[in-house]
CSV table of C-alpha atoms and ligand atoms in Angstrom, one decimal:
chain,number,residue,atom,x,y,z
A,1434,UNK,CA,223.1,170.6,113.7
A,1435,UNK,CA,223.3,174.2,112.1
A,1436,UNK,CA,220.2,175.5,110.5
A,1437,UNK,CA,219.5,177.3,107.2
A,1438,UNK,CA,216.3,178.6,107.8
A,1439,UNK,CA,215.2,182.2,107.4
A,1440,UNK,CA,216.2,184.2,110.8
A,1441,UNK,CA,213.1,186.5,110.6
A,1442,UNK,CA,210.3,186.2,113.5
A,1443,UNK,CA,207.6,187.8,111.7
A,1444,UNK,CA,206.0,188.6,108.3
A,1445,UNK,CA,206.7,192.1,109.3
A,1446,UNK,CA,210.2,191.3,109.8
A,1447,UNK,CA,210.4,189.7,106.7
A,1448,UNK,CA,208.8,192.9,104.8
A,1449,UNK,CA,211.6,194.9,106.4
A,1450,UNK,CA,214.5,192.6,105.1
A,1451,UNK,CA,212.8,192.7,101.7
A,1452,UNK,CA,212.6,196.5,101.6
A,1453,UNK,CA,216.1,196.8,102.3
A,1454,UNK,CA,217.1,194.1,99.9
A,1455,UNK,CA,214.9,195.9,97.1
A,1456,UNK,CA,216.4,199.3,98.0
A,1457,UNK,CA,219.8,197.8,97.6
A,1458,UNK,CA,219.2,195.8,94.5
A,1459,UNK,CA,217.5,199.0,92.7
A,1460,UNK,CA,220.5,201.0,93.7
A,1461,UNK,CA,223.2,198.3,92.6
A,1462,UNK,CA,221.3,197.7,89.0
A,1463,UNK,CA,221.1,201.7,88.7
A,1464,UNK,CA,224.8,202.1,89.3
A,1465,UNK,CA,226.0,199.0,88.0
A,1466,UNK,CA,224.4,198.3,84.7
A,1467,UNK,CA,223.7,200.8,81.7
A,1468,UNK,CA,220.8,198.5,80.6
A,1469,UNK,CA,219.1,198.5,84.0
A,1470,UNK,CA,219.7,202.6,84.3
A,1471,UNK,CA,218.2,203.3,80.9
A,1472,UNK,CA,215.2,200.9,81.8
A,1473,UNK,CA,215.0,202.6,85.1
A,1474,UNK,CA,215.6,206.3,83.3
A,1475,UNK,CA,212.7,205.2,80.9
A,1476,UNK,CA,210.3,204.4,83.9
A,1477,UNK,CA,211.1,207.4,85.7
A,1478,UNK,CA,212.5,206.0,88.9
A,1479,UNK,CA,215.5,206.8,90.7
A,1480,UNK,CA,216.9,204.3,93.4
A,1481,UNK,CA,216.0,206.9,96.1
A,1482,UNK,CA,212.3,206.8,95.1
A,1483,UNK,CA,212.0,203.1,96.7
A,1484,UNK,CA,210.5,204.2,99.7
A,1485,UNK,CA,208.2,200.9,100.6
A,1486,UNK,CA,207.5,197.5,99.2
A,1487,UNK,CA,204.3,199.3,97.0
A,1488,UNK,CA,207.2,201.1,95.2
A,1489,UNK,CA,208.1,197.7,93.5
A,1490,UNK,CA,205.3,198.3,91.1
A,1491,UNK,CA,206.7,201.3,90.0
A,1492,UNK,CA,209.7,199.4,88.6
A,1493,UNK,CA,209.9,198.1,84.8
A,1494,UNK,CA,209.7,194.3,83.9
A,1495,UNK,CA,212.6,192.5,82.7
A,1496,UNK,CA,212.3,189.6,80.0
A,1497,UNK,CA,214.1,186.8,79.0
A,1498,UNK,CA,214.4,188.7,75.6
A,1499,UNK,CA,216.7,191.3,77.4
A,1500,UNK,CA,218.8,188.6,79.0
A,1501,UNK,CA,219.1,187.2,75.3
A,1502,UNK,CA,220.1,190.3,73.5
A,1503,UNK,CA,222.5,190.9,76.2
A,1504,UNK,CA,224.4,187.9,75.1
A,1505,UNK,CA,227.1,186.6,76.5
A,1506,UNK,CA,226.9,188.5,79.8
A,1507,UNK,CA,223.9,190.3,80.0
A,1508,UNK,CA,222.6,192.8,82.6
A,1509,UNK,CA,226.1,192.4,84.5
A,1510,UNK,CA,226.1,194.5,87.5
A,1511,UNK,CA,229.7,193.9,88.9
A,1512,UNK,CA,233.4,194.0,87.2
A,1513,UNK,CA,234.0,190.9,84.9
A,1514,UNK,CA,237.0,190.4,87.6
A,1515,UNK,CA,234.2,189.8,90.3
A,1516,UNK,CA,232.6,186.7,88.3
A,1517,UNK,CA,233.7,183.4,89.6
A,1518,UNK,CA,231.3,181.4,87.7
A,1519,UNK,CA,228.6,181.1,84.7
A,1520,UNK,CA,225.7,179.0,84.1
A,1521,UNK,CA,223.5,178.9,81.0
A,1522,UNK,CA,220.0,178.3,79.8
A,1523,UNK,CA,219.0,176.9,76.4
A,1524,UNK,CA,215.4,178.7,77.0
A,1525,UNK,CA,212.5,177.5,75.0
A,1526,UNK,CA,213.0,180.1,72.4
A,1527,UNK,CA,216.3,178.6,71.7
A,1528,UNK,CA,218.0,181.9,72.6
A,1529,UNK,CA,220.9,181.2,75.2
A,1530,UNK,CA,220.7,182.9,78.4
A,1531,UNK,CA,224.2,183.1,80.1
A,1532,UNK,CA,224.0,184.4,83.8
A,1533,UNK,CA,227.2,185.5,85.6
A,1534,UNK,CA,227.9,184.7,89.6
A,1535,UNK,CA,229.9,186.2,92.4
A,1536,UNK,CA,231.4,184.2,95.0
A,1537,UNK,CA,228.8,185.7,97.3
A,1538,UNK,CA,226.0,184.7,94.8
A,1539,UNK,CA,227.3,181.3,94.8
A,1540,UNK,CA,227.4,181.4,98.5
A,1541,UNK,CA,223.9,182.3,98.9
A,1542,UNK,CA,222.6,180.0,96.5
A,1543,UNK,CA,224.4,177.2,98.3
A,1544,UNK,CA,223.2,178.2,101.7
A,1545,UNK,CA,219.6,178.1,100.5
A,1546,UNK,CA,220.2,174.6,99.0
A,1547,UNK,CA,221.2,173.5,102.2
A,1548,UNK,CA,217.7,174.8,103.7
A,1549,UNK,CA,216.2,172.8,100.9
A,1550,UNK,CA,217.8,169.8,102.4
A,1551,UNK,CA,216.9,170.7,106.0
A,1552,UNK,CA,213.1,171.5,104.6
A,1553,UNK,CA,213.1,167.7,103.5
A,1554,UNK,CA,214.2,166.6,107.1
A,1555,UNK,CA,217.7,165.1,106.2
A,1556,UNK,CA,220.3,164.4,108.6
A,1557,UNK,CA,224.0,164.4,108.4
A,1558,UNK,CA,223.7,160.4,108.0
A,1559,UNK,CA,221.7,160.8,104.6
A,1560,UNK,CA,223.6,159.9,101.2
A,1561,UNK,CA,222.3,161.7,98.6
A,1562,UNK,CA,222.2,160.7,95.0
A,1563,UNK,CA,222.3,163.3,92.7
A,1564,UNK,CA,221.4,162.3,89.3
A,1565,UNK,CA,220.9,165.4,87.6
A,1566,UNK,CA,222.9,167.2,84.9
A,1567,UNK,CA,226.3,168.5,85.7
A,1568,UNK,CA,228.3,171.4,83.9
A,1569,UNK,CA,227.2,174.9,82.5
A,1570,UNK,CA,223.4,173.9,82.8
A,1571,UNK,CA,223.3,174.5,86.6
A,1572,UNK,CA,221.4,171.9,88.6
A,1573,UNK,CA,224.1,169.4,89.7
A,1574,UNK,CA,226.5,171.9,91.1
A,1575,UNK,CA,223.6,173.4,93.4
A,1576,UNK,CA,222.4,170.0,94.3
A,1577,UNK,CA,225.8,168.8,95.4
A,1578,UNK,CA,227.4,172.0,96.9
A,1579,UNK,CA,224.0,172.4,99.0
A,1580,UNK,CA,224.4,168.9,100.4
A,1581,UNK,CA,227.8,169.2,101.2
A,1582,UNK,CA,227.2,172.5,103.2
A,1583,UNK,CA,224.0,170.9,104.7
A,1584,UNK,CA,226.4,168.2,105.8
A,1585,UNK,CA,224.9,165.0,104.3
A,1586,UNK,CA,227.2,162.8,102.1
A,1587,UNK,CA,227.0,163.6,98.3
A,1588,UNK,CA,227.1,160.8,95.5
A,1589,UNK,CA,227.4,162.9,92.3
A,1590,UNK,CA,226.3,160.6,90.0
A,1591,UNK,CA,225.3,162.6,86.9
A,1592,UNK,CA,222.1,162.2,84.9
A,1593,UNK,CA,220.8,158.9,82.9
A,1594,UNK,CA,222.7,155.8,83.1
A,1595,UNK,CA,220.3,153.5,84.6
A,1596,UNK,CA,222.6,150.5,85.4
A,1597,UNK,CA,224.9,152.8,87.2
A,1598,UNK,CA,222.3,154.1,89.0
A,1599,UNK,CA,220.8,151.3,90.5
A,1600,UNK,CA,224.4,149.7,91.2
A,1601,UNK,CA,225.1,153.2,93.4
A,1602,UNK,CA,221.7,152.9,95.1
A,1603,UNK,CA,222.3,148.9,96.1
A,1604,UNK,CA,225.9,149.4,96.8
A,1605,UNK,CA,226.3,153.0,98.5
A,1606,UNK,CA,222.7,152.5,100.0
A,1607,UNK,CA,221.9,156.1,99.2
A,1608,UNK,CA,219.0,157.1,101.1
A,1609,UNK,CA,217.9,160.4,98.9
A,1610,UNK,CA,217.5,160.7,95.4
A,1611,UNK,CA,217.7,163.7,93.4
A,1612,UNK,CA,216.3,163.4,89.7
A,1613,UNK,CA,213.4,164.3,87.1
A,1614,UNK,CA,210.4,162.6,88.1
A,1615,UNK,CA,210.6,160.9,84.2
A,1616,UNK,CA,214.0,159.6,85.8
A,1617,UNK,CA,212.3,158.6,89.1
A,1618,UNK,CA,209.5,156.6,87.1
A,1619,UNK,CA,212.1,154.9,85.1
A,1620,UNK,CA,214.0,153.8,88.1
A,1621,UNK,CA,210.8,152.8,89.9
A,1622,UNK,CA,210.0,150.2,87.0
A,1623,UNK,CA,213.3,148.8,87.3
A,1624,UNK,CA,213.5,148.1,90.6
A,1625,UNK,CA,210.3,146.5,90.3
A,1626,UNK,CA,211.2,144.6,87.5
A,1627,UNK,CA,214.3,143.5,89.1
A,1628,UNK,CA,212.8,142.7,92.3
A,1629,UNK,CA,215.4,145.1,94.0
A,1630,UNK,CA,213.0,146.8,96.4
A,1631,UNK,CA,214.5,145.0,99.8
A,1632,UNK,CA,218.0,146.0,98.4
A,1633,UNK,CA,217.7,149.6,98.7
A,1634,UNK,CA,217.9,152.1,101.4
A,1635,UNK,CA,216.2,154.9,99.4
A,1636,UNK,CA,213.7,156.7,101.7
A,1637,UNK,CA,213.3,160.1,99.9
A,1638,UNK,CA,213.3,162.0,96.7
A,1639,UNK,CA,213.7,165.6,95.7
A,1640,UNK,CA,212.5,165.6,92.1
A,1641,UNK,CA,211.7,168.6,89.8
A,1642,UNK,CA,212.5,170.4,86.5
A,1643,UNK,CA,209.3,169.2,84.7
A,1644,UNK,CA,205.6,168.7,85.5
A,1645,UNK,CA,204.4,165.5,87.1
A,1646,UNK,CA,201.1,163.9,88.0
A,1647,UNK,CA,199.7,162.6,91.3
A,1648,UNK,CA,199.6,159.1,89.8
A,1649,UNK,CA,203.1,159.5,88.5
A,1650,UNK,CA,204.4,160.5,91.9
A,1651,UNK,CA,202.4,157.8,93.3
A,1652,UNK,CA,204.1,155.2,91.4
A,1653,UNK,CA,207.4,156.3,91.7
A,1654,UNK,CA,206.8,156.1,95.6
A,1655,UNK,CA,205.3,152.9,95.6
A,1656,UNK,CA,207.9,151.6,93.3
A,1657,UNK,CA,210.7,152.6,95.3
A,1658,UNK,CA,209.4,152.4,98.7
A,1659,UNK,CA,209.8,156.0,99.4
A,1660,UNK,CA,208.4,157.7,102.8
A,1661,UNK,CA,208.4,161.1,101.0
A,1662,UNK,CA,209.2,163.0,97.7
A,1663,UNK,CA,209.5,166.7,97.5
A,1664,UNK,CA,209.2,168.9,94.6
A,1665,UNK,CA,211.9,171.4,94.0
A,1666,UNK,CA,211.6,174.7,91.7
A,1667,UNK,CA,214.5,176.7,90.4
A,1668,UNK,CA,215.7,178.2,87.1
A,1669,UNK,CA,218.8,179.5,86.1
A,1670,UNK,CA,218.2,183.2,85.9
A,1671,UNK,CA,217.3,183.0,89.3
A,1672,UNK,CA,220.3,181.4,90.6
A,1673,UNK,CA,219.3,177.9,89.6
A,1674,UNK,CA,217.5,175.1,91.3
A,1675,UNK,CA,216.6,175.4,95.2
A,1676,UNK,CA,214.9,178.4,95.0
A,1677,UNK,CA,212.3,176.5,97.4
A,1678,UNK,CA,211.1,173.3,98.5
A,1679,UNK,CA,207.9,171.4,99.5
A,1680,UNK,CA,207.6,170.7,102.8
A,1681,UNK,CA,206.1,167.3,104.7
A,1682,UNK,CA,202.5,168.9,104.4
A,1683,UNK,CA,202.7,169.0,100.7
A,1684,UNK,CA,200.3,171.8,100.2
A,1685,UNK,CA,202.6,173.7,98.0
A,1686,UNK,CA,206.3,175.0,97.8
A,1687,UNK,CA,207.9,177.0,100.4
A,1688,UNK,CA,210.0,179.9,98.6
A,1689,UNK,CA,213.0,181.8,100.2
A,1690,UNK,CA,211.2,185.2,100.5
A,1691,UNK,CA,214.4,186.3,102.2
A,1692,UNK,CA,216.3,186.3,98.8
A,1693,UNK,CA,213.4,187.2,96.5
A,1694,UNK,CA,210.4,188.8,95.9
A,1695,UNK,CA,207.8,186.5,94.0
A,1696,UNK,CA,204.8,188.4,92.5
A,1697,UNK,CA,201.8,186.8,90.7
A,1698,UNK,CA,200.4,188.7,87.5
A,1699,UNK,CA,198.1,188.3,84.9
A,1700,UNK,CA,200.2,187.3,82.0
A,1701,UNK,CA,198.1,189.7,79.4
A,1702,UNK,CA,197.6,192.9,81.6
A,1703,UNK,CA,200.4,192.4,84.0
A,1704,UNK,CA,198.4,193.3,86.7
A,1705,UNK,CA,198.8,191.4,90.2
A,1706,UNK,CA,196.1,188.8,90.3
A,1707,UNK,CA,194.2,188.1,93.7
A,1708,UNK,CA,196.2,185.8,96.1
A,1709,UNK,CA,194.9,182.4,95.0
A,1710,UNK,CA,195.0,183.0,91.7
A,1711,UNK,CA,196.9,181.4,88.8
A,1712,UNK,CA,199.2,184.0,86.8
A,1713,UNK,CA,203.0,184.2,85.7
A,1714,UNK,CA,205.7,184.1,88.5
A,1715,UNK,CA,207.7,187.5,88.6
A,1716,UNK,CA,210.6,187.7,90.5
A,1717,UNK,CA,212.8,190.5,92.1
A,1718,UNK,CA,216.3,189.4,93.8
A,1719,UNK,CA,217.2,191.1,97.1
A,1720,UNK,CA,220.9,190.2,97.3
A,1721,UNK,CA,222.0,189.0,93.9
A,1722,UNK,CA,225.2,190.8,92.6
A,1723,UNK,CA,226.3,189.8,89.1
A,1724,UNK,CA,223.1,189.7,87.7
A,1725,UNK,CA,220.1,191.0,89.8
A,1726,UNK,CA,216.8,190.7,88.4
A,1727,UNK,CA,214.2,193.5,88.6
A,1728,UNK,CA,210.6,192.2,88.1
A,1729,UNK,CA,211.8,189.3,85.9
A,1730,UNK,CA,209.2,187.7,84.0
A,1731,UNK,CA,209.6,183.9,84.3
A,1732,UNK,CA,207.1,182.7,82.1
A,1733,UNK,CA,206.2,179.9,84.7
A,1734,UNK,CA,202.5,179.9,85.9
A,1735,UNK,CA,201.8,179.5,89.5
A,1736,UNK,CA,199.6,180.9,92.6
A,1737,UNK,CA,200.4,182.0,95.8
A,1738,UNK,CA,199.4,179.7,98.5
A,1739,UNK,CA,197.0,181.8,101.0
A,1740,UNK,CA,196.9,181.2,104.6
A,1741,UNK,CA,199.6,179.3,106.9
A,1742,UNK,CA,200.9,176.1,106.0
A,1743,UNK,CA,200.2,173.1,108.4
A,1744,UNK,CA,204.1,172.8,108.9
A,1745,UNK,CA,203.6,175.9,111.1
A,1746,UNK,CA,207.0,177.6,109.5
A,1747,UNK,CA,206.5,181.3,108.6
A,1748,UNK,CA,207.8,181.0,105.2
A,1749,UNK,CA,205.7,181.9,102.3
A,1750,UNK,CA,204.4,179.4,99.6
A,1751,UNK,CA,203.7,179.2,96.0
A,1752,UNK,CA,201.7,176.4,94.4
A,1753,UNK,CA,203.2,173.7,91.9
A,1754,UNK,CA,204.5,175.0,88.8
A,1755,UNK,CA,201.4,174.4,86.6
A,1756,UNK,CA,203.1,175.2,83.2
A,1757,UNK,CA,204.6,177.6,81.3
A,1758,UNK,CA,203.2,180.2,79.3
A,1759,UNK,CA,205.0,179.1,76.6
A,1760,UNK,CA,203.7,175.6,76.9
A,1761,UNK,CA,200.2,176.8,76.4
A,1762,UNK,CA,198.4,176.2,73.1
A,1763,UNK,CA,195.3,177.2,71.9
A,1764,UNK,CA,192.8,174.6,70.5
A,1765,UNK,CA,189.7,175.9,69.2
A,1766,UNK,CA,189.9,179.7,70.7
A,1767,UNK,CA,190.6,178.0,74.4
A,1768,UNK,CA,193.9,178.7,76.1
A,1769,UNK,CA,195.0,175.0,77.3
A,1770,UNK,CA,198.0,174.5,79.9
A,1771,UNK,CA,199.1,170.8,79.8
A,1772,UNK,CA,199.5,171.0,83.6
A,1773,UNK,CA,195.6,171.0,83.4
A,1774,UNK,CA,195.3,167.9,81.4
A,1775,UNK,CA,198.0,166.3,83.9
A,1776,UNK,CA,195.8,167.2,86.7
A,1777,UNK,CA,192.7,165.7,85.4
A,1778,UNK,CA,194.2,162.5,84.7
A,1779,UNK,CA,195.9,162.2,87.8
A,1780,UNK,CA,192.6,162.1,89.9
A,1781,UNK,CA,191.1,159.2,87.7
A,1782,UNK,CA,191.4,155.4,88.3
A,1783,UNK,CA,192.3,153.0,85.6
A,1784,UNK,CA,194.8,154.8,83.7
A,1785,UNK,CA,198.8,154.9,83.9
A,1786,UNK,CA,200.7,158.1,84.4
A,1787,UNK,CA,201.5,158.9,80.9
A,1788,UNK,CA,200.0,160.6,78.1
A,1789,UNK,CA,200.6,162.3,74.9
A,1790,UNK,CA,198.6,165.5,73.4
A,1791,UNK,CA,198.5,165.3,69.3
A,1792,UNK,CA,196.9,168.2,67.7
A,1793,UNK,CA,196.3,168.2,63.8
A,1794,UNK,CA,194.5,170.3,61.5
A,1795,UNK,CA,192.0,168.6,59.0
A,1796,UNK,CA,191.5,169.3,55.2
A,1797,UNK,CA,188.3,171.2,56.3
A,1798,UNK,CA,190.5,173.6,58.4
A,1799,UNK,CA,189.2,172.2,61.7
A,1800,UNK,CA,191.5,171.3,64.3
A,1801,UNK,CA,191.3,168.2,66.2
A,1802,UNK,CA,192.8,167.1,69.5
A,1803,UNK,CA,193.7,163.6,70.4
A,1804,UNK,CA,194.7,162.5,74.3
A,1805,UNK,CA,196.4,159.1,74.1
A,1806,UNK,CA,196.3,157.8,77.9
A,1807,UNK,CA,198.1,154.4,79.1
A,1808,UNK,CA,195.7,151.8,80.5
A,1809,UNK,CA,196.7,151.2,84.1
A,1810,UNK,CA,199.4,148.3,84.6
A,1811,UNK,CA,197.1,145.0,84.5
A,1812,UNK,CA,194.2,146.9,83.4
A,1813,UNK,CA,191.7,144.9,81.3
A,1814,UNK,CA,191.3,146.2,77.8
A,1815,UNK,CA,187.2,145.4,78.0
A,1816,UNK,CA,187.0,148.1,80.3
A,1817,UNK,CA,188.6,150.6,77.6
A,1818,UNK,CA,185.5,152.0,76.3
A,1819,UNK,CA,184.0,153.2,79.8
A,1820,UNK,CA,187.5,154.7,80.7
A,1821,UNK,CA,187.7,156.4,77.4
A,1822,UNK,CA,184.1,157.8,78.2
A,1823,UNK,CA,185.4,159.1,81.9
A,1824,UNK,CA,188.6,160.3,80.6
A,1825,UNK,CA,186.8,162.5,77.9
A,1826,UNK,CA,184.1,163.7,80.3
A,1827,UNK,CA,186.6,164.8,83.0
A,1828,UNK,CA,188.7,166.7,80.2
A,1829,UNK,CA,185.8,168.4,78.7
A,1830,UNK,CA,184.7,169.7,82.0
A,1831,UNK,CA,188.4,170.8,82.7
A,1832,UNK,CA,189.2,172.3,79.4
A,1833,UNK,CA,185.9,173.3,78.1
A,1834,UNK,CA,186.6,171.7,75.0
A,1835,UNK,CA,186.3,168.0,74.4
A,1836,UNK,CA,189.1,166.2,72.8
A,1837,UNK,CA,189.1,162.5,71.4
A,1838,UNK,CA,190.5,160.0,73.8
A,1839,UNK,CA,192.4,156.6,72.9
A,1840,UNK,CA,193.2,154.3,75.4
A,1841,UNK,CA,196.9,152.7,74.7
A,1842,UNK,CA,198.4,149.8,76.2
A,1843,UNK,CA,200.5,149.9,79.4
A,1844,UNK,CA,204.1,151.1,79.4
A,1845,UNK,CA,203.5,151.6,75.2
A,1846,UNK,CA,204.2,155.7,75.1
A,1847,UNK,CA,207.7,156.7,75.5
A,1848,UNK,CA,209.3,157.4,78.6
A,1849,UNK,CA,212.7,159.3,78.9
A,1850,UNK,CA,215.3,160.2,81.5
A,1851,UNK,CA,215.1,163.6,80.8
A,1852,UNK,CA,211.9,165.8,80.0
A,1853,UNK,CA,209.3,163.7,78.1
A,1854,UNK,CA,207.6,165.5,75.5
A,1855,UNK,CA,203.9,165.0,75.8
A,1856,UNK,CA,202.5,167.8,73.4
A,1857,UNK,CA,202.7,167.1,69.6
A,1858,UNK,CA,201.4,169.9,67.6
A,1859,UNK,CA,201.2,169.0,64.0
A,1860,UNK,CA,199.0,172.1,62.8
A,1861,UNK,CA,200.2,174.5,60.1
B,2867,LIG,ZN1,205.0,173.8,105.1
């Protein structure tokens, strides 16, 4: 079978590919976009100044604000006649970002998306039920075209509609499900409820676009009888989903370093953080034509995984997305990322995978934080007090602040097919 894996044979060779791509990108952006040219001129950098990968640090950052300000077609570096598609992202700040693609951009995206399916060890026998949004908000098109390029069978089911998803799973004998983790959990619970487990051929899930805890993934895996699950990263600004994938070793996500350079910087100082330390993802594209990104600040938090992967592949890795700087809230002068709460709860026994955080400001001006956690399925309410104490202690240790903890009945917290809202900040 055809391979979509990178062609370089060493990290030195990868660095050569990256330097060539960086030089091409800076030159292309400088000559293609007045906005980029003005930015680079202000920074005192000309395309010919990029002589090594270290020169990346001389380049100015690009922000989501700049994409929003250039509405409708920001940072465009090719003539409009070369644009074959647009996708948009609503963005957490509410301002819409529209990204243009040339045919080559689409081809590149499809190629590395096919690589995702190869990374997940699919074959042309697989049937891939794509249960994500289609249309201007990316996702679906990438999942589908990548699947077809790879050579598996796509079932373009679209999002939601649990009833139809169940029917397709049974009738078409889909072997792979692509969806959000929230949707995966809904499916798993429904399959259990209806006792459909032995009617499914489902083996794998590729899930993404939101945080998920270990216990949530375990519930999905058990509920659907999966052999494996793969976390998929991606954002509209950087083509869309599929810019990397977990491998079977599940120790971070391999990312496609032959298509973009990843830097991890301290969000405050913008200086690179040491390898392995959490910071903001900053990406620079190497081949993107319509809207190349130069040091684009993604607001996603992650860390580089140091050392080689157990799978033996020569493809660098980053950690799961550990939250967004936008999701961060400040409680009693401490920065709290919901991802930290996820990771604490997923390591504890006796509780379910769902939780809510409620922040209130009292009449005395003091802030309070309540973490509502579900009792595990079949758990005994008589143990609530003990579980509550354990959860409180574990959160206190990780977050360095002490929240109130409340144990709720199993399945009493809302689940949704799309991203589940978990933090309710009622202060001010
Ligand atoms: Zn690996």
